[in-house]
Coordinates of C-alpha atoms in Angstrom, one line a residue:
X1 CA -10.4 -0.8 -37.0
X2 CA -11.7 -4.0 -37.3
X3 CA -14.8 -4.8 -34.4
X4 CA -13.1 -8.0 -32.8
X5 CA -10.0 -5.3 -32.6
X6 CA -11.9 -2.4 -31.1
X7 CA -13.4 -4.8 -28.2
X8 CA -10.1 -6.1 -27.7
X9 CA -9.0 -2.6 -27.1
X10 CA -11.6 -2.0 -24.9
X11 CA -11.2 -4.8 -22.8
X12 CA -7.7 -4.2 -21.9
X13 CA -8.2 -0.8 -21.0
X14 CA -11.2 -2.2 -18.4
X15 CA -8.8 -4.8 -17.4
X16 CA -6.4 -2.0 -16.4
X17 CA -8.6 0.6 -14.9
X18 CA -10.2 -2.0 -12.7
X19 CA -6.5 -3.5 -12.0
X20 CA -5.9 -0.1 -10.9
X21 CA -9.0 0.4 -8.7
X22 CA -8.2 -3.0 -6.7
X23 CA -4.4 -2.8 -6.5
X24 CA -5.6 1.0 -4.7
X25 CA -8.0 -0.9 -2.4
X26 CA -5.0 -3.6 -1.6
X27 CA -2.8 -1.0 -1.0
X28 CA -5.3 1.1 1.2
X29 CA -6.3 -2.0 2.9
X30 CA -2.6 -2.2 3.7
X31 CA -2.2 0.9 4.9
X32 CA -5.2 1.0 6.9
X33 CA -4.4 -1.9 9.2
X34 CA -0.8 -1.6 9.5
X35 CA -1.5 -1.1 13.0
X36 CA -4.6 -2.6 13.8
X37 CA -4.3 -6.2 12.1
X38 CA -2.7 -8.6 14.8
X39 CA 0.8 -9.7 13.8
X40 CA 1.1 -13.4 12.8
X41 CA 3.7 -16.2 14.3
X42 CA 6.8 -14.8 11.9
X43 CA 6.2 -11.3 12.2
X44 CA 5.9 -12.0 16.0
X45 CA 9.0 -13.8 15.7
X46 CA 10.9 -11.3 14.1
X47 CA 9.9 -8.5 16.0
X48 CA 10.9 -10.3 19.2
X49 CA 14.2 -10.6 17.6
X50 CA 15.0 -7.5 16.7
X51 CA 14.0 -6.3 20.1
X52 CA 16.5 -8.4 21.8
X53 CA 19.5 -7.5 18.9
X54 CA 18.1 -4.1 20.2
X55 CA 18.4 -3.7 23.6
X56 CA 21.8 -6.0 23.8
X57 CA 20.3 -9.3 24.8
X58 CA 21.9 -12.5 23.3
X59 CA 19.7 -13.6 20.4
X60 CA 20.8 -17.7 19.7
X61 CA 19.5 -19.0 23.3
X62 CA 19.5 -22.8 23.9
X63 CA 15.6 -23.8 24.0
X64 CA 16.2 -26.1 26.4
X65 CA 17.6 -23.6 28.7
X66 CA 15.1 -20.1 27.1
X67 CA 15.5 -17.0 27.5
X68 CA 14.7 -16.0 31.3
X69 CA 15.2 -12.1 31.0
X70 CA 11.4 -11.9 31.2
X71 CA 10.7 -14.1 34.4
X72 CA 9.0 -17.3 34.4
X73 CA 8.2 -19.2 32.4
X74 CA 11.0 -18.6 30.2
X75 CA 11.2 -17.4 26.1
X76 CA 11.9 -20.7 24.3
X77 CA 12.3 -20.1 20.6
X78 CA 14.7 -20.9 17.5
X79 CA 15.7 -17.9 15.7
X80 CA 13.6 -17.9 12.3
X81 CA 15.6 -16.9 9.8
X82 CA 19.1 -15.8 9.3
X83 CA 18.7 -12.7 11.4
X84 CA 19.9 -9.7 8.5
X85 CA 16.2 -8.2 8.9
X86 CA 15.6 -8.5 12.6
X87 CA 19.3 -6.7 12.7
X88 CA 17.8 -4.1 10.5
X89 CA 14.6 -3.4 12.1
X90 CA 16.6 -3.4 15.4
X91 CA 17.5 0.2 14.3
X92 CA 14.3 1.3 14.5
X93 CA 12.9 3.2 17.5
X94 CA 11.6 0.5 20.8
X95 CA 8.0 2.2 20.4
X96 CA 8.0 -0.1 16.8
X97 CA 9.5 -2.9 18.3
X98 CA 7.3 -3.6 21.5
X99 CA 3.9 -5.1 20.8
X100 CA 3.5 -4.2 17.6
X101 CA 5.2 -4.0 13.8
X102 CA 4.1 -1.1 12.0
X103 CA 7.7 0.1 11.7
X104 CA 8.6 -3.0 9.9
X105 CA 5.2 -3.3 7.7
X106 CA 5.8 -0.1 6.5
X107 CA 8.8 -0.8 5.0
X108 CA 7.9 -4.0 3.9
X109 CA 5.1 -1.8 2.3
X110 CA 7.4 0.7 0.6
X111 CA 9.8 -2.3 -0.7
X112 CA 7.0 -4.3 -2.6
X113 CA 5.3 -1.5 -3.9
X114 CA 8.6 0.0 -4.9
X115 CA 9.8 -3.3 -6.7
X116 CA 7.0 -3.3 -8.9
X117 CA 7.5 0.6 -9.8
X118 CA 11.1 0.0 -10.5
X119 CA 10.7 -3.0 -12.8
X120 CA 8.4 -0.8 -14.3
X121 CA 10.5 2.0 -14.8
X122 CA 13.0 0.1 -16.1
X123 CA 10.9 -1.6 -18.6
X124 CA 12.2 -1.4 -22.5
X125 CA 10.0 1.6 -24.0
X126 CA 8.1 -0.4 -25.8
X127 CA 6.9 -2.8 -23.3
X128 CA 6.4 -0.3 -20.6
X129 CA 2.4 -0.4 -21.4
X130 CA 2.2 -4.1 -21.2
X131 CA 4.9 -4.1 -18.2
X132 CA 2.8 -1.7 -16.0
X133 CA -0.3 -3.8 -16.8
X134 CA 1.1 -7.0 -15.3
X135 CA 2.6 -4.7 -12.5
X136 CA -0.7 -3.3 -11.6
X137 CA -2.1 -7.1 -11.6
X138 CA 0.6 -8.3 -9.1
X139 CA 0.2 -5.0 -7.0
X140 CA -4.0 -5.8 -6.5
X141 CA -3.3 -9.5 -5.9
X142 CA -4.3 -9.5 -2.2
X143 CA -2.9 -13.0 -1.2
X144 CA 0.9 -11.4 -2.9
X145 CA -0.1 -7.9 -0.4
X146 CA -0.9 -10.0 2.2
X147 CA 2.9 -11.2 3.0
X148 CA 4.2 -8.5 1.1
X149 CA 3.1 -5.6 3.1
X150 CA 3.9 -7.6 6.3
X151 CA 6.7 -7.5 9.0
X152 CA 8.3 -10.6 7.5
X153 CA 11.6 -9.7 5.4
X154 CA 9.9 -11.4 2.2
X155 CA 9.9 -7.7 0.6
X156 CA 13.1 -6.9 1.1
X157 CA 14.8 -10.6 -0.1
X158 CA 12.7 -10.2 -3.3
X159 CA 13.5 -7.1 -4.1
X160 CA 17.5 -8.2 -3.7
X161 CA 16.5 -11.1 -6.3
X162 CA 14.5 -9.0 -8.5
X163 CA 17.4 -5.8 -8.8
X164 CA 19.8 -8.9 -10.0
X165 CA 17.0 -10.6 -12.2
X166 CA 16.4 -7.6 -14.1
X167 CA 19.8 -6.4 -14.2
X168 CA 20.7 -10.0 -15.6
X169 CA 18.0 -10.1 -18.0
X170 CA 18.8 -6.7 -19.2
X171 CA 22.8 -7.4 -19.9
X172 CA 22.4 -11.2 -20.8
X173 CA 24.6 -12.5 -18.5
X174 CA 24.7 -12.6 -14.9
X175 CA 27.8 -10.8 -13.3
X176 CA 29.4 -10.4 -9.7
X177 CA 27.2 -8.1 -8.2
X178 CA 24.0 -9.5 -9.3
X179 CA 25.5 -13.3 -8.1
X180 CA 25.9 -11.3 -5.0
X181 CA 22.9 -9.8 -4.7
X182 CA 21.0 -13.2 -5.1
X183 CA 23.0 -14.5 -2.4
X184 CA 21.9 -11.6 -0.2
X185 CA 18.5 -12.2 -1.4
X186 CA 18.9 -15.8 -0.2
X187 CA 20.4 -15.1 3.6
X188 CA 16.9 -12.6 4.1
X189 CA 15.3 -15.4 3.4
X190 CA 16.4 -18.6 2.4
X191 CA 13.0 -19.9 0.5
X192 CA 14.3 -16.9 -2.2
X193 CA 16.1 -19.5 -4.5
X194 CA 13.9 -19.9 -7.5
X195 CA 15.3 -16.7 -9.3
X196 CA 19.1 -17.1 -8.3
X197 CA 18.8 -20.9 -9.4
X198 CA 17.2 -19.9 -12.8
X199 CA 19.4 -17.2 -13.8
X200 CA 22.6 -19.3 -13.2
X201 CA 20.8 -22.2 -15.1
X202 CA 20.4 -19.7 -17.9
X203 CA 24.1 -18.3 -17.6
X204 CA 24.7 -22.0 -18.4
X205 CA 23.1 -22.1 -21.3
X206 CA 24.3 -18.5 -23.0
X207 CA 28.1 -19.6 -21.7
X208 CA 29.1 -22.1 -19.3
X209 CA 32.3 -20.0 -18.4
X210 CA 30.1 -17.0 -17.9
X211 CA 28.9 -18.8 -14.6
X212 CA 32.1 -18.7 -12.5
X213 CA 33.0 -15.0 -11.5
X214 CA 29.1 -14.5 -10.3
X215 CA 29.0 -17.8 -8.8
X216 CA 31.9 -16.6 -6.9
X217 CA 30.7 -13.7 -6.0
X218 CA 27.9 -15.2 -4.3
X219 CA 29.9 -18.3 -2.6
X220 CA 32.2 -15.0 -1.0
X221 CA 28.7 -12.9 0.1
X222 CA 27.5 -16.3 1.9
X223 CA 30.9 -17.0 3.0
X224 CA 30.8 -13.3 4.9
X225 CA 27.7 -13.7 6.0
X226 CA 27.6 -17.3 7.4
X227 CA 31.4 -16.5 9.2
X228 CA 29.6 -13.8 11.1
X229 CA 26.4 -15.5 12.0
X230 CA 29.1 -18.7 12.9
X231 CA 31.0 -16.2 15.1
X232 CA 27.8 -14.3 16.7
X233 CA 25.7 -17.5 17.3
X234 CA 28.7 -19.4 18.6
X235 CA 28.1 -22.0 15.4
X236 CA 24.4 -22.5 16.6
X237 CA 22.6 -20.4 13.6
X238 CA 22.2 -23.7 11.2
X239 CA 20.8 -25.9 13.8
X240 CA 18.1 -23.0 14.7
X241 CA 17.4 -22.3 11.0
X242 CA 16.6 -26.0 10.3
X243 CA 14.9 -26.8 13.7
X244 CA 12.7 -23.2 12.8
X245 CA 11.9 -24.0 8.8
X246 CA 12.5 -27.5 8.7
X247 CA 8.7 -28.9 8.7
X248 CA 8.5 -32.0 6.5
X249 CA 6.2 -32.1 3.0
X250 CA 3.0 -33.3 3.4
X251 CA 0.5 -34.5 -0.3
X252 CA -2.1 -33.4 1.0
X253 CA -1.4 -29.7 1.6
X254 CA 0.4 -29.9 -1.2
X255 CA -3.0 -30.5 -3.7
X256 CA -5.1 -28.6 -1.4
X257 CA -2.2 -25.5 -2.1
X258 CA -2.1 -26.7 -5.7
X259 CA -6.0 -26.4 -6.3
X260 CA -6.3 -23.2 -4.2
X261 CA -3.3 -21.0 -5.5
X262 CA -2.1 -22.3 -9.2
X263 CA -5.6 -21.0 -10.8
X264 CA -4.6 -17.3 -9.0
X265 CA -1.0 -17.3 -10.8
X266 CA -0.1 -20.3 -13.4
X267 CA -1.6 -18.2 -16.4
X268 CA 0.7 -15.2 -15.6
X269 CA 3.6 -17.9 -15.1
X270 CA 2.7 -19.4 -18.3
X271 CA 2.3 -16.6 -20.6
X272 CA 5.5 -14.9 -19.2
X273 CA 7.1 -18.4 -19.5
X274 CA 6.3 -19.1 -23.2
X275 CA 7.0 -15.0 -24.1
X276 CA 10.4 -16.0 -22.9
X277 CA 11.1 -19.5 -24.7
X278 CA 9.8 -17.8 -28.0
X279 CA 13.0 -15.3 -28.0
X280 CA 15.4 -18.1 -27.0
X281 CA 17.7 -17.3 -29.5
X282 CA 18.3 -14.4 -27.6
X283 CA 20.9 -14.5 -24.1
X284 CA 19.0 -12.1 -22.4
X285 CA 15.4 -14.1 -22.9
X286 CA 17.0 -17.3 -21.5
X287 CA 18.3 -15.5 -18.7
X288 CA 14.3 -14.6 -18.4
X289 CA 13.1 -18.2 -19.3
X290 CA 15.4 -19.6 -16.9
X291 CA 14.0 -17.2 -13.9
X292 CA 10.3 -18.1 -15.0
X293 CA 10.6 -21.5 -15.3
X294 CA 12.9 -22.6 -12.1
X295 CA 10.8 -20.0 -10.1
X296 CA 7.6 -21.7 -10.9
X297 CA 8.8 -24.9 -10.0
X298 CA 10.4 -24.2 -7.0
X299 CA 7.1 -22.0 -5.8
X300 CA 5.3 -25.6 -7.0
X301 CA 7.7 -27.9 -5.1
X302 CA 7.9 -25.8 -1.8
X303 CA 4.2 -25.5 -1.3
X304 CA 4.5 -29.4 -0.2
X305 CA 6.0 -28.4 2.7
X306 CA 4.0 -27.9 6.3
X307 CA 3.8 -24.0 6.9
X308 CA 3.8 -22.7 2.8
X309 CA 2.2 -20.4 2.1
X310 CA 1.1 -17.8 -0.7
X311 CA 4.3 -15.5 0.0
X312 CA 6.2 -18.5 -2.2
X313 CA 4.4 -16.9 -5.2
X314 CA 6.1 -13.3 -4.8
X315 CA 9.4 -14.6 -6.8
X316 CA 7.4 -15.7 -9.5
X317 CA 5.6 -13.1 -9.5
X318 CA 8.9 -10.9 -10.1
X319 CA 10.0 -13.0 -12.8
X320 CA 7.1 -12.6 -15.1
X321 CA 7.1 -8.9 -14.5
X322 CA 11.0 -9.1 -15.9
X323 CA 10.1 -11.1 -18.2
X324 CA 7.3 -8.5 -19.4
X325 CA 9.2 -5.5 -18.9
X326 CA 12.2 -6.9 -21.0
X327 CA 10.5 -9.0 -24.0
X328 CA 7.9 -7.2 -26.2
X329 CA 4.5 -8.8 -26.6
X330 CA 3.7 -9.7 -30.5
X331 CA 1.2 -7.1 -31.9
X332 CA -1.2 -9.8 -32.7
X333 CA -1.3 -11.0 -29.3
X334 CA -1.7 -7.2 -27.8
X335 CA -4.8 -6.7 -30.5
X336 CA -6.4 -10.4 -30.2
X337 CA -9.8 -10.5 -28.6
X338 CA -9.1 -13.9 -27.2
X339 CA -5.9 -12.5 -25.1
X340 CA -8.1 -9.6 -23.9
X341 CA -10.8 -11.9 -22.8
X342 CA -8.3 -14.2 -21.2
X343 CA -6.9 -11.1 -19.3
X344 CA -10.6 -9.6 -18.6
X345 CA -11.4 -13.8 -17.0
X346 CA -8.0 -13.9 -14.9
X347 CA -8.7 -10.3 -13.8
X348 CA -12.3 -11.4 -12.6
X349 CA -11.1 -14.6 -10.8
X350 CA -8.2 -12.7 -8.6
X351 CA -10.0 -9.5 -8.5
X352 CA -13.1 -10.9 -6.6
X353 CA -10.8 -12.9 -4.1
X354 CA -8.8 -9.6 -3.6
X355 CA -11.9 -7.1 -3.5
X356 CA -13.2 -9.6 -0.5
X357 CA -10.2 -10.0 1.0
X358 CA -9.5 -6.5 1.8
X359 CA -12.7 -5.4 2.5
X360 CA -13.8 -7.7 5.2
X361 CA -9.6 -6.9 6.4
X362 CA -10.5 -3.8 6.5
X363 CA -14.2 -4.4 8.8
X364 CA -12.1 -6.8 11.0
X365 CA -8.9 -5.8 12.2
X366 CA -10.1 -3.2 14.0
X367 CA -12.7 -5.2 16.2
X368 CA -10.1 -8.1 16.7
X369 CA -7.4 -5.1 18.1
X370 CA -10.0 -4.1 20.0
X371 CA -10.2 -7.8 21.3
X372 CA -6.6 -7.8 22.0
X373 CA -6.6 -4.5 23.3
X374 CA -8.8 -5.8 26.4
X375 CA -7.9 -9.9 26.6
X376 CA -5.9 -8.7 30.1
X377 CA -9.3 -7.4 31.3
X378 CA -11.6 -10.4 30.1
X379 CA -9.3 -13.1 31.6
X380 CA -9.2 -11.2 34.7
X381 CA -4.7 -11.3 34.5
X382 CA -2.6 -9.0 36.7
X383 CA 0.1 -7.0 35.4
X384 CA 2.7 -9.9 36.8
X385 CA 0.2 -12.5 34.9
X386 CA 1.9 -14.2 32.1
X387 CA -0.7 -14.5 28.9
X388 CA -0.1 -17.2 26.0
X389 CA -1.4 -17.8 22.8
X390 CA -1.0 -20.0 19.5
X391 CA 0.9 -17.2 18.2
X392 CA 3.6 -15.1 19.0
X393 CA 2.1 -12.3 16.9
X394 CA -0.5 -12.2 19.6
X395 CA 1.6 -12.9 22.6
X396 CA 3.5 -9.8 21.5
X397 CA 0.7 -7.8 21.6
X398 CA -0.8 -8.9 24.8
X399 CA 2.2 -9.9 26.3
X400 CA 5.0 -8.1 25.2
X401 CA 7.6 -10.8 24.3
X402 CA 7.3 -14.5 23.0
X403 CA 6.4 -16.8 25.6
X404 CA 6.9 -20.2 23.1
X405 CA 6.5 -20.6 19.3
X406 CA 3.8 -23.1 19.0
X407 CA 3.5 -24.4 15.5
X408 CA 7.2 -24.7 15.2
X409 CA 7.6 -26.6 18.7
X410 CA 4.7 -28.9 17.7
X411 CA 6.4 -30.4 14.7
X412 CA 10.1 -30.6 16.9
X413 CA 8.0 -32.6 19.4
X414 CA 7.0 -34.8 16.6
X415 CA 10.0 -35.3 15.6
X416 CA 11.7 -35.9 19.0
X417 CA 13.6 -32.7 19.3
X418 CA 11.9 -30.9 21.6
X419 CA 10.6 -32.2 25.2
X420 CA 6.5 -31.9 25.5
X421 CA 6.9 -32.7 29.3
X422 CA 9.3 -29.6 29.4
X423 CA 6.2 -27.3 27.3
X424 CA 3.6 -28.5 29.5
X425 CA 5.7 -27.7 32.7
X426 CA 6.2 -23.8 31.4
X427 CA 2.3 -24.2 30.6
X428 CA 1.6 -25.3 34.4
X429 CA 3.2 -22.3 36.0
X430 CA 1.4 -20.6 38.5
X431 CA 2.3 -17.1 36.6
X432 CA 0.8 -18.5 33.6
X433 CA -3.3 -16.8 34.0
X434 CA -4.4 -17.1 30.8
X435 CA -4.8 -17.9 27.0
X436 CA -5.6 -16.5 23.9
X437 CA -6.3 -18.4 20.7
X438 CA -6.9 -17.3 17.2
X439 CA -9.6 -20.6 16.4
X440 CA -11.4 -23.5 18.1
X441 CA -8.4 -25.9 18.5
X442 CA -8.9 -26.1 22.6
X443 CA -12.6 -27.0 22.5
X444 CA -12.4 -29.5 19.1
X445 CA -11.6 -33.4 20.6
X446 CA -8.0 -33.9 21.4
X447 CA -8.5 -37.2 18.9
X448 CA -8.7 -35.0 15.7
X449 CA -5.7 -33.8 14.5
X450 CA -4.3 -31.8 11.7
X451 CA -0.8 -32.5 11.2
X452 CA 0.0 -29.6 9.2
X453 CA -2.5 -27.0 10.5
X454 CA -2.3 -27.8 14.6
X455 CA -0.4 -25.7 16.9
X456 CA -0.3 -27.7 19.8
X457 CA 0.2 -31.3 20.1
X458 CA -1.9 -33.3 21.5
X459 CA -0.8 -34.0 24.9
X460 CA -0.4 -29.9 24.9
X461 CA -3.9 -29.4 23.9
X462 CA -5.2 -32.3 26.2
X463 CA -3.6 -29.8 29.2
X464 CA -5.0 -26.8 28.1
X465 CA -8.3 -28.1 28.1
X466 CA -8.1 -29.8 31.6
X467 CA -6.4 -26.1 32.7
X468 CA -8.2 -23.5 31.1
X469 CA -11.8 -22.9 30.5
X470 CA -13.1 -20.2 27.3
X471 CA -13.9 -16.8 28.8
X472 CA -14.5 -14.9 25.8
X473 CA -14.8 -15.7 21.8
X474 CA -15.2 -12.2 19.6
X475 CA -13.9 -11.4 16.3
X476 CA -12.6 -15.0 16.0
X477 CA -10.2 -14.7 19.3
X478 CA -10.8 -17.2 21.7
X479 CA -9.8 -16.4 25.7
X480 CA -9.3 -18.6 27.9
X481 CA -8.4 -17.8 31.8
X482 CA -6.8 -20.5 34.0
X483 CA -9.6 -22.9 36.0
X484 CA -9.8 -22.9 39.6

């Protein structure tokens, strides 16, 4: 065997076994802080609405009017997301609904891990080896874990796309169940587009007539679905889904996403990309090449817009891992030292962010539990005492429901659907004691603002700081208890 050969050989089986080592340090960091790790603002939210699908309570409240089931001040929220998740979760038992999500991280857990396995399993024979590589890779990523494994349904829509993906890619064509199941995919969550949008652009190409029975498949699955949510929401689920998710793009976050994320996955979208395009003449690989490519842009496009995040990368990441598990790589590129390096350098950039990542997850959820655990205490707050915060993941946990959902509420007052004089009123309540915050925001100048980062506008924060003065900052939670 040639040197450059045998070092190439080497290196992938490095690049593996320490793929393997972090994706079991992801995975443990996971696992470990399931319940420890405070909930953020859409796990929050969607625990809050399963609760209330759970116990019987109407879930599409007018804001203006909130929820008052609670006492003052009222619940005012939009419903997130087309509630098909929060319905699920509902079923589970109240001890996983109430103040906390392990119930619904745990399944989110299972689904993402299980995707990967599965898309393994179904691999062609002789791209199993390269298929379970890549797989191993995604499965380590931390910043893929980190929305993965959460309470959010971003598991469970991806794992809808990625059954009818792969089941696509494998027959060449896409048929009526898989059109369904993308649709599906697409009412868990609606950002879960790329992969639907790509295999229908590569029906196109393999047979323009081919398109119509799954495209009408799906138009019947949304059709169900939105008739029900029209029925049970009394026509208001569109205007909460667009008042929820509707933050406008921003440049800015946009080439601070683009700098920050595209180094951690454009190489894996590339190489699965060109792999793809190379097999063209073949209808299943522009089936793939269709997934890749309109995944990738639509991951691209949508991190312009205020509240992206790195859970936009999880459908790409599925459709390179189809892509692999379908389309063998060329021998010369399995055996080339230059691949094996590339792999070895991609490996070293991700791996380090991950191997960080969960190990200072793992030191700090614990201590900022333990925080939580005893904010009640530090701001001195009765059991009749209502405590806020800049997330509803944290009021959940202190609190027990979702007092107000700041980022989202911030942007509606921008935009002039949503009164500030009506937020700061629920704010001045007598019952409202105290305040918990997850960074500085309150004791920064109300005259700097970060239009797509701030939770509280600026007449908001202005109140809070005339209202509340800082108690207690540990484990980066501020706690704030109401002045004199």
């Amino acid at each position: 065997m040639p040197p450059a050969r045998a070092v190439a050989r080497v290196l992938f089986v490095l690049v593996f076994a320490l793929s393997a080592a972090l994706l079991l340090l992801t995975a443990y960091w996971s696992a470990s802080t399931m319940a420890s790790r405070p909930p953020d603002g859409a796990e929050g939210e969607i625990a809050f609405e399963a609760a209330r699908i759970a116990r019987g309570l109407p879930l599409y409240v007018d804001p203006a009017i909130g929820a008052g089931e609670y006492g003052p001040p009222p619940s005012r929220y939009f419903v997130l997301y087309p509630p098909l998740w929060p319905a699920l979760l509902s079923r589970l038992p109240a001890s996983l609904l109430d103040r906390n999500v392990v119930g619904s991280r745990a399944i989110a857990f299972a689904l993402w891990f299980g995707t990967l396995g599965l898309l393994v399993a179904r691999a062609e024979p002789r791209c199993r080896r390269v298929a379970a590589l890549v797989a191993v890779f995604l499965g380590s990523t931390w910043v893929l874990a980190l929305f993965a494994t959460s309470g959010r349904p971003d598991a469970l829509a991806v794992l809808l796309a990625a059954i009818a993906a792969e089941r696509s890619v494998r027959k060449g064509r896409v048929d009526p169940l898989a059109g369904a199941l993308f649709a599906l995919a697409a009412w868990t969550k609606p950002n879960v587009l790329g992969l639907a949008a790509g295999a229908f652009a590569g029906q196109v190409w393999v047979s323009r007539r081919g398109v119509v029975a799954p495209a009408l498949a799906g138009l019947a699955t949304s059709g169900v679905i939105a008739c029900i949510l029209h029925v049970t929401s009394g026509g208001a689920w569109l205007g909460h889904l667009v008042a929820s998710t509707g933050q406008p793009l921003d440049l800015g976050l946009w080439l601070g996403q683009i700098g920050d994320r595209l180094p951690f996955f454009g190489p894996t979208m590339l190489a699965a990309g060109a792999l793809a395009i190379s097999r063209r003449a073949d209808d299943r690989a522009k089936i793939a090449a269709g997934a890749v490519v309109a995944t990738a842009a639509w991951a691209l496009f949508s991190l312009a817009k205020i509240g992206s995040a790195s859970n936009y990368w999880l459908e790409p990441s599925v459709a390179a891992l189809v892509c692999f598990a379908r389309f063998e790589v060329p021998e010369r590129l399995r055996r080339s030292l230059a691949v094996a390096g590339a792999c070895a350098a991609q490996l070293g950039w991700n791996g380090v962010a991950s191997a960080q990542a969960s190990i200072r997850g793992i030191a700090s959820a614990p201590a900022k539990a333990a925080v939580l655990a005893r904010a009640r205490e530090a701001c001195g707050a009765k059991p009749t005492d209502v405590v806020v915060a800049d997330e509803p993941g944290i009021e959940l946990v202190v609190e027990g429901r979702m007092v107000q959902t700041p980022f989202q509420t911030t942007h509606l007052v921008r935009r002039g659907r949503f009164s500030e004089a009506t937020w700061i009123a629920d704010l001045s309540r007598p019952e409202v004691r105290c305040l918990v915050m997850q960074s500085d925001l309150v004791e920064r100048p109300v005259e700097e603002v970060s239009v797509p980062y701030d939770c509280f506008t600026p007449g908001v924060r202005a109140h809070l700081k005339r209202t509340f003065s800082l108690t207690k900052s540990e484990a980066g939670i501020y706690i704030y208890r109401r002045s004199p």
